[in-house]
Coordinates of C-alpha atoms and ligand atoms in Angstrom, one line a residue:
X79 CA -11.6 -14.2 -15.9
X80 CA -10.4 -16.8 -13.5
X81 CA -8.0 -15.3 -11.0
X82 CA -4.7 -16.2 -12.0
X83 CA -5.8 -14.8 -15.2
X84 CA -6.9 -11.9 -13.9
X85 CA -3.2 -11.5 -11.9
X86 CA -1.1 -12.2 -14.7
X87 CA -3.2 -9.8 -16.7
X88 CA -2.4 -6.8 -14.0
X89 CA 1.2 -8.1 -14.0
X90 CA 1.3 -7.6 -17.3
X91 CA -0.9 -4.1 -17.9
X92 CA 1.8 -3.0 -14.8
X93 CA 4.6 -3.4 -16.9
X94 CA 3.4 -2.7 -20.4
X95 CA 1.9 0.6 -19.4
X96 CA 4.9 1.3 -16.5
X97 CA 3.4 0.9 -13.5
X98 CA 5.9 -1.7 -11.7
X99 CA 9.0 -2.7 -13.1
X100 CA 10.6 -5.8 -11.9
X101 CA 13.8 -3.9 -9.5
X102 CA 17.1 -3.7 -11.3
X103 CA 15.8 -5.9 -14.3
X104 CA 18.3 -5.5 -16.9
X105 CA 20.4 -7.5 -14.6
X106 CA 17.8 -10.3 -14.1
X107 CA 16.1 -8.5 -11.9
X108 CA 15.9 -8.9 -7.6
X109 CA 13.7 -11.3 -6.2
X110 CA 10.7 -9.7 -4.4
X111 CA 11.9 -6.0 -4.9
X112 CA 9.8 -3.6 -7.1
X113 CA 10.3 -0.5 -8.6
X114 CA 7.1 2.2 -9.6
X115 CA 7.4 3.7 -13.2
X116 CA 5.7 6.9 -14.1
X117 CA 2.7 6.0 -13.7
X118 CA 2.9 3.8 -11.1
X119 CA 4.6 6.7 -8.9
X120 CA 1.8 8.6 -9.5
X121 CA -0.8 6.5 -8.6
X122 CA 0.9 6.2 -5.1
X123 CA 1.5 9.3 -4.4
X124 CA -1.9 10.0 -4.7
X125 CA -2.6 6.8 -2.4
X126 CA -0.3 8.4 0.1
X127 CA -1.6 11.8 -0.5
X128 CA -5.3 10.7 0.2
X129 CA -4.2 8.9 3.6
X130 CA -2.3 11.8 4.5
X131 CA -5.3 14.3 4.0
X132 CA -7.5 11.9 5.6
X133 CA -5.1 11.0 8.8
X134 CA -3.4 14.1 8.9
X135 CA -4.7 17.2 7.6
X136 CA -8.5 16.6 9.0
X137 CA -7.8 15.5 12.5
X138 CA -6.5 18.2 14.3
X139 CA -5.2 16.1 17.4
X140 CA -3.1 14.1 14.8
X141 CA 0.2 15.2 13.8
X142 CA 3.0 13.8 10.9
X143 CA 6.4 12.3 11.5
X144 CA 9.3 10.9 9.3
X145 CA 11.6 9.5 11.2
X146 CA 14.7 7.8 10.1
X147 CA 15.1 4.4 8.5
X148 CA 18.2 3.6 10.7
X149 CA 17.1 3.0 14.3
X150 CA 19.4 2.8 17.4
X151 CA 19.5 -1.1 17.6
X152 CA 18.4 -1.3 21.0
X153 CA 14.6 -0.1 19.3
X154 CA 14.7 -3.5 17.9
X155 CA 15.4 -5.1 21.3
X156 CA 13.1 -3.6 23.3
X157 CA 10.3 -4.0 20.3
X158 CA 11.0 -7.9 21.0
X159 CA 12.1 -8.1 16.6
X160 CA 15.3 -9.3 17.4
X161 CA 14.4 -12.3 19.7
X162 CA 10.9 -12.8 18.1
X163 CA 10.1 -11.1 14.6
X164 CA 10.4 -14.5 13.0
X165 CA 8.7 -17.3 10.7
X166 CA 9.1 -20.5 10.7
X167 CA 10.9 -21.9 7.6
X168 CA 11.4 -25.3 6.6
X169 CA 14.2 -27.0 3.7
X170 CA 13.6 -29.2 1.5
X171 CA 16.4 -31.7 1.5
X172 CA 16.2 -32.7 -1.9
X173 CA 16.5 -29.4 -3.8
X174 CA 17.4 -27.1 -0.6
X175 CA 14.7 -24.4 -1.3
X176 CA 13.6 -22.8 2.1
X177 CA 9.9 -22.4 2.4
X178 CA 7.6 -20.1 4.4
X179 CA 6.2 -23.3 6.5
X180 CA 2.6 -21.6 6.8
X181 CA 2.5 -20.9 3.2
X182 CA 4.0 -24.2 2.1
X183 CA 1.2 -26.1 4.5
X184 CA -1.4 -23.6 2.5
X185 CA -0.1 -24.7 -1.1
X186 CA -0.4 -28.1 -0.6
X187 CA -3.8 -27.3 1.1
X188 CA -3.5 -27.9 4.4
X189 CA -5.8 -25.4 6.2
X190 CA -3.2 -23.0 8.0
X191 CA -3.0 -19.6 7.8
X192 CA -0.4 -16.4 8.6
X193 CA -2.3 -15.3 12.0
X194 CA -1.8 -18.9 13.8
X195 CA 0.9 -19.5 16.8
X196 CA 3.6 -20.8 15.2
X197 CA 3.4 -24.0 17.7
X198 CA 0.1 -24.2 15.7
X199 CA 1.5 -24.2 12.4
X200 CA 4.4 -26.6 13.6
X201 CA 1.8 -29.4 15.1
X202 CA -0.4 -28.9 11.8
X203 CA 3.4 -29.5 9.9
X204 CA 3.7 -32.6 11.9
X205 CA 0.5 -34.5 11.5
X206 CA 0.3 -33.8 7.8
X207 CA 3.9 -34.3 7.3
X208 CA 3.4 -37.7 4.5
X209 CA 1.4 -35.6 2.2
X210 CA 3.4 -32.6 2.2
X211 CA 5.1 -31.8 -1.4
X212 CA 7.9 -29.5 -2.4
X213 CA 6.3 -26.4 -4.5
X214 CA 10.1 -26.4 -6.3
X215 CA 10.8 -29.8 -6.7
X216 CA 7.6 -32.3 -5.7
X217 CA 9.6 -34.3 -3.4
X218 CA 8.9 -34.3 0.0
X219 CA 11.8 -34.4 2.7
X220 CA 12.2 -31.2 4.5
X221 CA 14.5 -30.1 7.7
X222 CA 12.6 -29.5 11.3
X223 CA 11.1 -26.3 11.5
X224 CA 13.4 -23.6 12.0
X225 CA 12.6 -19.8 12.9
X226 CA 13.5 -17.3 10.3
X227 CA 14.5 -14.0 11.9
X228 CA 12.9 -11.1 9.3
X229 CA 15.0 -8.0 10.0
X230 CA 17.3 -6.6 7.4
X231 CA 20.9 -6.4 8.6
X232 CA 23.0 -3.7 7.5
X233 CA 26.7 -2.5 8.1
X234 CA 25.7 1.0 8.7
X235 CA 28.9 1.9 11.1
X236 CA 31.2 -0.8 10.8
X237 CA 33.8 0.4 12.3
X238 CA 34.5 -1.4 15.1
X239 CA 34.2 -4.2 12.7
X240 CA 31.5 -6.3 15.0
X241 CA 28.6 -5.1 13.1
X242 CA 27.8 -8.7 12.6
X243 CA 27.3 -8.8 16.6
X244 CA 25.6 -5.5 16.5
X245 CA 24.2 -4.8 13.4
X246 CA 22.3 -1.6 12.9
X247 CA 19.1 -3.1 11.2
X248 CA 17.0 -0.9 8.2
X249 CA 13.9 -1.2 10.1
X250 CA 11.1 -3.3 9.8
X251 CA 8.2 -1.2 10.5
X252 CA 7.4 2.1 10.4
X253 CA 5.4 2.7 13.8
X254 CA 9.5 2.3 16.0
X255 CA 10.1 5.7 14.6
X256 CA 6.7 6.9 16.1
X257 CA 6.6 5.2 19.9
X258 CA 11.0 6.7 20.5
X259 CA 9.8 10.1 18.9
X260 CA 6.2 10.3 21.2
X261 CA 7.9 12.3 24.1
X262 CA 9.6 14.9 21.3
X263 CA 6.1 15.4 20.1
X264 CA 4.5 15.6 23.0
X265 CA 6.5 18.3 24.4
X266 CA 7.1 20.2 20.8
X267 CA 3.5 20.2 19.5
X268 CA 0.7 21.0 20.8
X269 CA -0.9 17.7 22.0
X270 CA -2.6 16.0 24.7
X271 CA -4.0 12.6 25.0
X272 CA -5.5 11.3 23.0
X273 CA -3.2 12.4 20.1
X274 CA -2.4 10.3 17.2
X275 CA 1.5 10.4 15.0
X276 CA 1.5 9.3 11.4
X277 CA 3.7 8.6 9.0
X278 CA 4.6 7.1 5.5
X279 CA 7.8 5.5 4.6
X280 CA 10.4 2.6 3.8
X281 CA 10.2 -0.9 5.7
X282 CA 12.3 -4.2 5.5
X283 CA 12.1 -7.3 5.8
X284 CA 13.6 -10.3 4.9
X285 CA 10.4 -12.5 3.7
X286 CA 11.0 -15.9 2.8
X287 CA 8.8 -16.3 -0.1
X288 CA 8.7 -13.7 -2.8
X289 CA 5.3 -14.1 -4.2
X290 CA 2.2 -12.3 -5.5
X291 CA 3.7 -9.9 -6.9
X292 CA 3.7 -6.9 -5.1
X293 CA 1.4 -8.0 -2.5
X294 CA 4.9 -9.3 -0.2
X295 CA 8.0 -7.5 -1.0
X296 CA 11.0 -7.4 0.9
X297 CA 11.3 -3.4 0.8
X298 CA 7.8 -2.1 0.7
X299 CA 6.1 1.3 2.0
X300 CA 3.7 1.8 5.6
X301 CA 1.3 4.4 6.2
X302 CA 1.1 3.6 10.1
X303 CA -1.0 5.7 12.5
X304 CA 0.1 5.2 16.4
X305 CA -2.8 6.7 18.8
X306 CA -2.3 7.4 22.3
X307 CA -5.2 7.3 24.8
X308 CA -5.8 6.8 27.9
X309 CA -6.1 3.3 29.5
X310 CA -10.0 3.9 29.7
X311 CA -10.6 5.1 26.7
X312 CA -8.6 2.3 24.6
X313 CA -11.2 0.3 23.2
X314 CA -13.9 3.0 22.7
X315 CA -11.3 4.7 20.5
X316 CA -10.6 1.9 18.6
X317 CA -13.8 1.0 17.9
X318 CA -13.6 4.4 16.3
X319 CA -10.5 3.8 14.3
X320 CA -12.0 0.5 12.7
X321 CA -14.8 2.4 11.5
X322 CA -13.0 5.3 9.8
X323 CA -10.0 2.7 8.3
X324 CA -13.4 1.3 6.7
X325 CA -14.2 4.2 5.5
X326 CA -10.7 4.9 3.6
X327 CA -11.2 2.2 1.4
X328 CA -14.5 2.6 1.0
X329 CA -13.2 6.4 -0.4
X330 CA -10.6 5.2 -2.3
X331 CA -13.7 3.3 -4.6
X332 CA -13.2 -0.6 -3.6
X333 CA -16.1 -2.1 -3.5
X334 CA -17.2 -3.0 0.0
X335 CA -18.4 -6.9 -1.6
X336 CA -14.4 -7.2 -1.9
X337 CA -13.3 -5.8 2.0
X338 CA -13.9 -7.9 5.3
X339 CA -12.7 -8.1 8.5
X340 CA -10.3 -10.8 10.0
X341 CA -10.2 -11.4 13.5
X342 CA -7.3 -12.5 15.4
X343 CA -8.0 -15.6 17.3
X344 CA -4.7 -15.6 19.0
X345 CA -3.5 -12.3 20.3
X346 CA -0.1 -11.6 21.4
X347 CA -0.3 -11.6 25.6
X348 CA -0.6 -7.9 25.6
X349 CA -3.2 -6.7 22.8
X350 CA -6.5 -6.3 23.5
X351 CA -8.0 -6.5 20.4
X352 CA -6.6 -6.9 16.5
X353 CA -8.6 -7.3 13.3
X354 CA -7.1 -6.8 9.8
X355 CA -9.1 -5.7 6.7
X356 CA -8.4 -8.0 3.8
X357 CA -9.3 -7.0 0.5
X358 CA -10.6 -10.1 -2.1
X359 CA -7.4 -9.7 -4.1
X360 CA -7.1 -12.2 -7.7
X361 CA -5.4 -14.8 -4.9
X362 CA -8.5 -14.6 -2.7
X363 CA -8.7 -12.2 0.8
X364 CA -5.3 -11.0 2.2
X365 CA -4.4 -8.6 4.9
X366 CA -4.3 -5.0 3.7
X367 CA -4.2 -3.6 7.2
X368 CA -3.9 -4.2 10.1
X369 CA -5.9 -2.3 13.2
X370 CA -4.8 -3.2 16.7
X371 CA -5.5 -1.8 20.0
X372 CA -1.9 -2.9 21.6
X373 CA -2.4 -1.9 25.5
X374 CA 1.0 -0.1 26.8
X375 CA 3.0 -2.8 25.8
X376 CA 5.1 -0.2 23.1
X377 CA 5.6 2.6 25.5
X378 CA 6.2 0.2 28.3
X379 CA 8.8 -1.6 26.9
X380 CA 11.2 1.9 25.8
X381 CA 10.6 3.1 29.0
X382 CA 12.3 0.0 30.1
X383 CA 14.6 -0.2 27.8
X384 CA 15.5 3.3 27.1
X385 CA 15.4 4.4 31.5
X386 CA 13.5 7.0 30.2
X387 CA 10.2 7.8 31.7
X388 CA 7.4 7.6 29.1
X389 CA 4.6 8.1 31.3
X390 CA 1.9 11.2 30.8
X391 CA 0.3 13.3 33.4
X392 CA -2.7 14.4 32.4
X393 CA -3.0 17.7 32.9
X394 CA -6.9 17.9 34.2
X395 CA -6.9 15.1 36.4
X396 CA -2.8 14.6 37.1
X397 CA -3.4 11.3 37.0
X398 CA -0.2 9.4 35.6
X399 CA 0.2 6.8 33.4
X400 CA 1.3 4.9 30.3
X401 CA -0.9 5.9 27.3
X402 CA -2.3 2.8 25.5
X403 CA -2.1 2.4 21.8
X404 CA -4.0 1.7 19.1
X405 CA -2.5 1.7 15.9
X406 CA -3.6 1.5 12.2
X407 CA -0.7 -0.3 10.0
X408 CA -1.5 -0.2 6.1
X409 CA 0.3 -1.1 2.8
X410 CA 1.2 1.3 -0.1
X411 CA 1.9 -1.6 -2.4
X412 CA -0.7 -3.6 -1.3
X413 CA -3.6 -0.6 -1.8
X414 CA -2.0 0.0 -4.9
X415 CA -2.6 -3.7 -6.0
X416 CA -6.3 -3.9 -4.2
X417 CA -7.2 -0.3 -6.5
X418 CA -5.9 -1.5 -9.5
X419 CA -7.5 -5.1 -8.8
X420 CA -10.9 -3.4 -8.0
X421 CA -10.7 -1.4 -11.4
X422 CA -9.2 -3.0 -14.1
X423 CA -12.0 -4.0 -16.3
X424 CA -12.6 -5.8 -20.0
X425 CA -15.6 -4.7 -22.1
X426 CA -16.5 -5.6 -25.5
X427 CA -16.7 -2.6 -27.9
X428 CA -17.7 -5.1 -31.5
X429 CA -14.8 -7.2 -32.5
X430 CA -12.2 -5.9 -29.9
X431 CA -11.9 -5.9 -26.1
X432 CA -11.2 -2.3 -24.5
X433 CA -9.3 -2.8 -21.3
X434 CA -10.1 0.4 -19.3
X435 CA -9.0 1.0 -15.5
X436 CA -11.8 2.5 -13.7
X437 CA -10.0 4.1 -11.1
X438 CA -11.5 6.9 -9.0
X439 CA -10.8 10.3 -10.8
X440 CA -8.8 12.0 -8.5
X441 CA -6.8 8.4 -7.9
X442 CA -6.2 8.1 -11.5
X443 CA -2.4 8.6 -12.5
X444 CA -3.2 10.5 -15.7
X445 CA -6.2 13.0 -15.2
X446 CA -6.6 14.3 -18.7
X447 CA -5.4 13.8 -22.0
X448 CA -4.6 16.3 -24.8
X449 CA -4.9 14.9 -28.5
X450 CA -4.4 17.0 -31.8
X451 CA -6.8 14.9 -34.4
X452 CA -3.9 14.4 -36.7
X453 CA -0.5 15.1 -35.9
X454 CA 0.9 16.5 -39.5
X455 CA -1.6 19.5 -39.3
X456 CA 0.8 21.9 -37.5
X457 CA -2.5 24.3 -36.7
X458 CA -3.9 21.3 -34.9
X459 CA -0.9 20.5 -33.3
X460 CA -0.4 24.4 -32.4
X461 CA -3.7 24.4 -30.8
X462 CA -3.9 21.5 -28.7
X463 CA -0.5 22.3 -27.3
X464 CA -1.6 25.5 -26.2
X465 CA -4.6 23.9 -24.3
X466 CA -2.3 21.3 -22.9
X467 CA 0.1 23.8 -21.5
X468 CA -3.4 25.8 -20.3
X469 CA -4.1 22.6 -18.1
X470 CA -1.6 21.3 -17.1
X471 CA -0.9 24.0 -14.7
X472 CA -4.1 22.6 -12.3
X473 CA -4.0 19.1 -13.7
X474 CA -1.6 16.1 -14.4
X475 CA -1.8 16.1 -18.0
X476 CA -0.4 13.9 -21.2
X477 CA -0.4 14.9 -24.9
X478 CA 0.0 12.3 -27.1
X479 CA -0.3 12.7 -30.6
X480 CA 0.8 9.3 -31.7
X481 CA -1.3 7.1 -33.8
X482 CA -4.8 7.2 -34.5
X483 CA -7.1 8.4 -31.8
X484 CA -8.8 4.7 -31.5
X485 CA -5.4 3.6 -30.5
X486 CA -4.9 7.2 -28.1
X487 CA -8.1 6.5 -26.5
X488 CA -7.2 2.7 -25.8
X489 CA -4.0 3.5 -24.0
X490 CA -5.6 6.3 -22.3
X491 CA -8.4 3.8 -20.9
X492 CA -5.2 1.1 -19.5
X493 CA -3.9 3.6 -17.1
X494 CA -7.2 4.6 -16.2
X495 CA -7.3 8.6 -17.5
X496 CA -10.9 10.1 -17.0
X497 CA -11.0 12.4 -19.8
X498 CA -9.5 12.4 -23.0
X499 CA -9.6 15.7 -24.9
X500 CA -9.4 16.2 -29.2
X501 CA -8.4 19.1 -30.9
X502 CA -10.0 19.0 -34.8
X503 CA -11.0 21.0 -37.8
X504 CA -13.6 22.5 -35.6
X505 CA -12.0 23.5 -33.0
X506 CA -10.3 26.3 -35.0
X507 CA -13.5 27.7 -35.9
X508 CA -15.5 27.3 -32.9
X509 CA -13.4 27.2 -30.4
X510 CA -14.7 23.7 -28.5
X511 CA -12.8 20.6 -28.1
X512 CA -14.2 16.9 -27.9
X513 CA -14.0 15.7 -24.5
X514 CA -14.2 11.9 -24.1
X515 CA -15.4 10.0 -20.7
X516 CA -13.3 7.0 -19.9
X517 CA -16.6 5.3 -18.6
X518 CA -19.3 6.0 -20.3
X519 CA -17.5 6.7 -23.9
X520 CA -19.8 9.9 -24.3
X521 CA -18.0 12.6 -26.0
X522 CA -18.9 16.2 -25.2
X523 CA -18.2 19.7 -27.0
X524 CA -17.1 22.0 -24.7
X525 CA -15.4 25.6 -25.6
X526 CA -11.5 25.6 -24.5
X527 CA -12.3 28.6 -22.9
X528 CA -15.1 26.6 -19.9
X529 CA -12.4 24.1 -19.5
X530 CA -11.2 25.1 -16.4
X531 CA -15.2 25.5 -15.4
X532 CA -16.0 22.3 -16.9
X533 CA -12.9 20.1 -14.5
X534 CA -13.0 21.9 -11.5
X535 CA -15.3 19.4 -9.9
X536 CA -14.5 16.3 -11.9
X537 CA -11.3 15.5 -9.7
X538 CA -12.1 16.1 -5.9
Ligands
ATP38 P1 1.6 -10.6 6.7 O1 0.9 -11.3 7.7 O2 0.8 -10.5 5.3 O3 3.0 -10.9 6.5 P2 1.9 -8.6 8.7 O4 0.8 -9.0 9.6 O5 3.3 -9.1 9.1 O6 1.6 -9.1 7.2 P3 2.1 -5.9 9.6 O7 3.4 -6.2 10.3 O8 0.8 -5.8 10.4 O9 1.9 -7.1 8.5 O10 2.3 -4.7 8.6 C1 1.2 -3.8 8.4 C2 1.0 -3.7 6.9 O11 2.2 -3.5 6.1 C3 0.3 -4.9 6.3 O12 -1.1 -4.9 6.5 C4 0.7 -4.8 4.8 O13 -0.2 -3.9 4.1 C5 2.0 -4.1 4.9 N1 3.1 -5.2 4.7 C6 3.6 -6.0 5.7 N2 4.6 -6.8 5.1 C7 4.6 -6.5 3.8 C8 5.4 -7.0 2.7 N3 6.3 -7.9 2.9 N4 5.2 -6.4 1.5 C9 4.3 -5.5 1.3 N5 3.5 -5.0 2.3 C10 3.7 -5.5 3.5

């Protein structure tokens, strides 16, 4: 499969099967916004769910958050997104279509890449300006370089009519929410440093390009994870962090061949350290996450903003100070596309090509379906119902009875279900069903009465 194949192919499976629909499509749709269909919602809650369980529920010095998308503007000030959350853009004069000048340099491949200084990008625009092309268009006349400002404006109190002046932004990132809500946890729970806040939820931003799919959208979901520690301790604990964000993906069943580290050559003046893991996605490695060790550039800057002291005392030592951060800042969409990247699969079966998902168990949107053979026999129909509504109390379950069970099991295999389960003939007599591995094909007789036995391991 050569990659753009092999995108296309997802794109396509994603909206065949409902995973992603395209947002609001019946009306031609909204560039770069998505929606997830039912299985697609399914499949990232159970993302979410397994970074929350990881993050949340087996750390005990690391506690949840959902904080507001609507942020007291100043946030943004003092964050430095409204003077600096920017890329630079170029037009082209000819057709006036305003390109992401880092990816545009990249397209026409010029080496240049998202993690250089945007004086960087500009020189690199400069010298190679002649042989520069227009993606839309092929001419190539563009404007100067211009800086793009990213955050979504909205008119959220518009009252006083000068929202345009002040504009309460959606936000941009999740982690604002976490650094003006640390001093509520830290008094409210029961925490000391070092203590971690996490939290999943909406984010914004006005990206130039739409493109690869899902990979950039302009509303998209963060699971971010802000760590406090003390000055000392900041880069032994995020030595720490890299290891276990490793580890999550390694969990979630990517293969490690397809995950590396990036290093940031040019940090910003007050991070110590930042390295994203990129996953070899059908467009080659991208950023997935992002893990940063950020000094106490966040707390420093709301404290100065805000006049509120954000300092700790530590309560062995009373020494006072500024907790560093380090913080680990991942994508739902973008895990969701790496896991179904990672999985989807095309195997010969004779004549025909099975397309099968192999997606962790537990991951897996679908984790068992319920087949009567054939679906005029109302005492095969009876029966399989019955076992159905048995399992689907423990287990996200589908019953399908449409079609001929080649057909069942095909469908089954694109959204990635692990087990596939026939009611026949037999069943009434002996009281065992066919049970069907997406992977290895094997089928297996097992009594209805073992089922909840025979899947109590199968999906943890
Ligand atoms: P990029 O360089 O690809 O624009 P970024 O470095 O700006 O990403 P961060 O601000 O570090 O991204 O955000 C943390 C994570 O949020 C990213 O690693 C990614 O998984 C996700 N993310 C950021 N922007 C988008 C987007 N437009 N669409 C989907 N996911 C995104």
């Amino acid at each position: 499969m050569t990659e753009n194949n092999l995108m296309e192919k997802i794109v396509s499976l994603c909206k065949r099967r409902g995973f992603i629909f395209p947002s609001s499509e019946i009306y031609g749709g909204l560039a770069a916004v998505y929606d997830y269909g039912p299985y697609g919602v399914e499949l990232a809650n159970n993302i979410k769910q397994t970074w929350w369980k990881q993050m949340v529920r087996l750390n005990d010095n690391i506690v949840g958050l959902d904080s507001a998308i609507f942020m007291q503007p100043k946030v943004w000030e003092a964050s430095g997104h409204v003077a600096g959350f920017a890329d630079p853009l170029v037009e082209c004069k000819n057709c006036h279509a305003r390109l992401r000048l880092d990816h545009l340099l990249e397209e026409n491949g010029v080496a240049a890449d998202e993690k250089m200084s945007e004086d960087q990008i500009g020189e690199i625009f400069e010298k190679n300006k002649n042989k520069i092309k227009c993606p839309v268009c092929g001419r190539g006349n563009f404007t100067g370089v211009k800086k793009f400002n990213l955050l979504v404006k909205s008119n959220l109190g518009n009252f006083a009519s000068d929202w345009q002046k002040e504009p309460v932004y959606l936000r941009g990132e999740t982690c604002q929410g976490i650094y003006v809500n640390y001093k509520n946890v830290l008094d409210s729970a029961r925490v000391k440093i070092p203590f971690g806040i996490a939290q999943i939820g909406k984010s914004f931003r006005n990206e130039i390009t739409a493109r690869q799919f899902i990979f950039r959208t302009r509303e998209f979901e963060q699971m971010e994870m802000q760590y406090f520690v003390s000055p000392g301790e900041e880069m032994k604990e995020y030595e720490k962090l890299k290891k276990a964000r490793w580890q999550f993906y390694l969990s979630l069943g990517l293969r490690e061949k397809n995950l590396t580290w990036h290093k940031h050559e040019n940090l910003v003046f007050y991070a110590k350290a930042a390295y994203d893991i990129e996953y070899n996605f059908p467009f080659g490695f991208k950023e997935l996450e992002g893990v940063h060790a950020r000094g106490d550039y966040d707390l420093s800057q709301h404290a100065k903003f805000s006049g509120q002291d954000l300092s700790y005392a530590d309560p062995q030592t009373k020494e006072k100070y500024v907790p560093h951060i380090i913080e680990a800042s991942a994508g739902v969409g973008r895990t969701f596309l790496a896991v179904l990247t990672d999985a989807y699969e095309e195997e010969k079966i004779g004549q025909e090509t099975r397309v099968v998902l192999k997606i962790n168990r537990w991951l897996a949107p679908i984790k068992i379906a319920v087949f009567p053979l054939l679906k005029n026999k109302p005492e095969l129909v009876k029966k399989a119902k019955q076992v159905y509504n048995q399992l689907k109390v423990d287990y996200l379950c589908e019953f399908d009875d449409n079609g001929n069970i080649g057909k069942r099991y095909r469908r089954q295999d694109e959204i990635g279900t692990p087990y596939c389960l026939t009611v026949d003939f037999e069943t009434l007599a002996d009281g065992q069903v066919t049970v069907r591995d997406r992977d290895t094909m094997k089928q297996t007789r097992v009594k209805v009465l073992d089922l909840d036995n025979f899947f109590r391991d199968k999906f943890v």
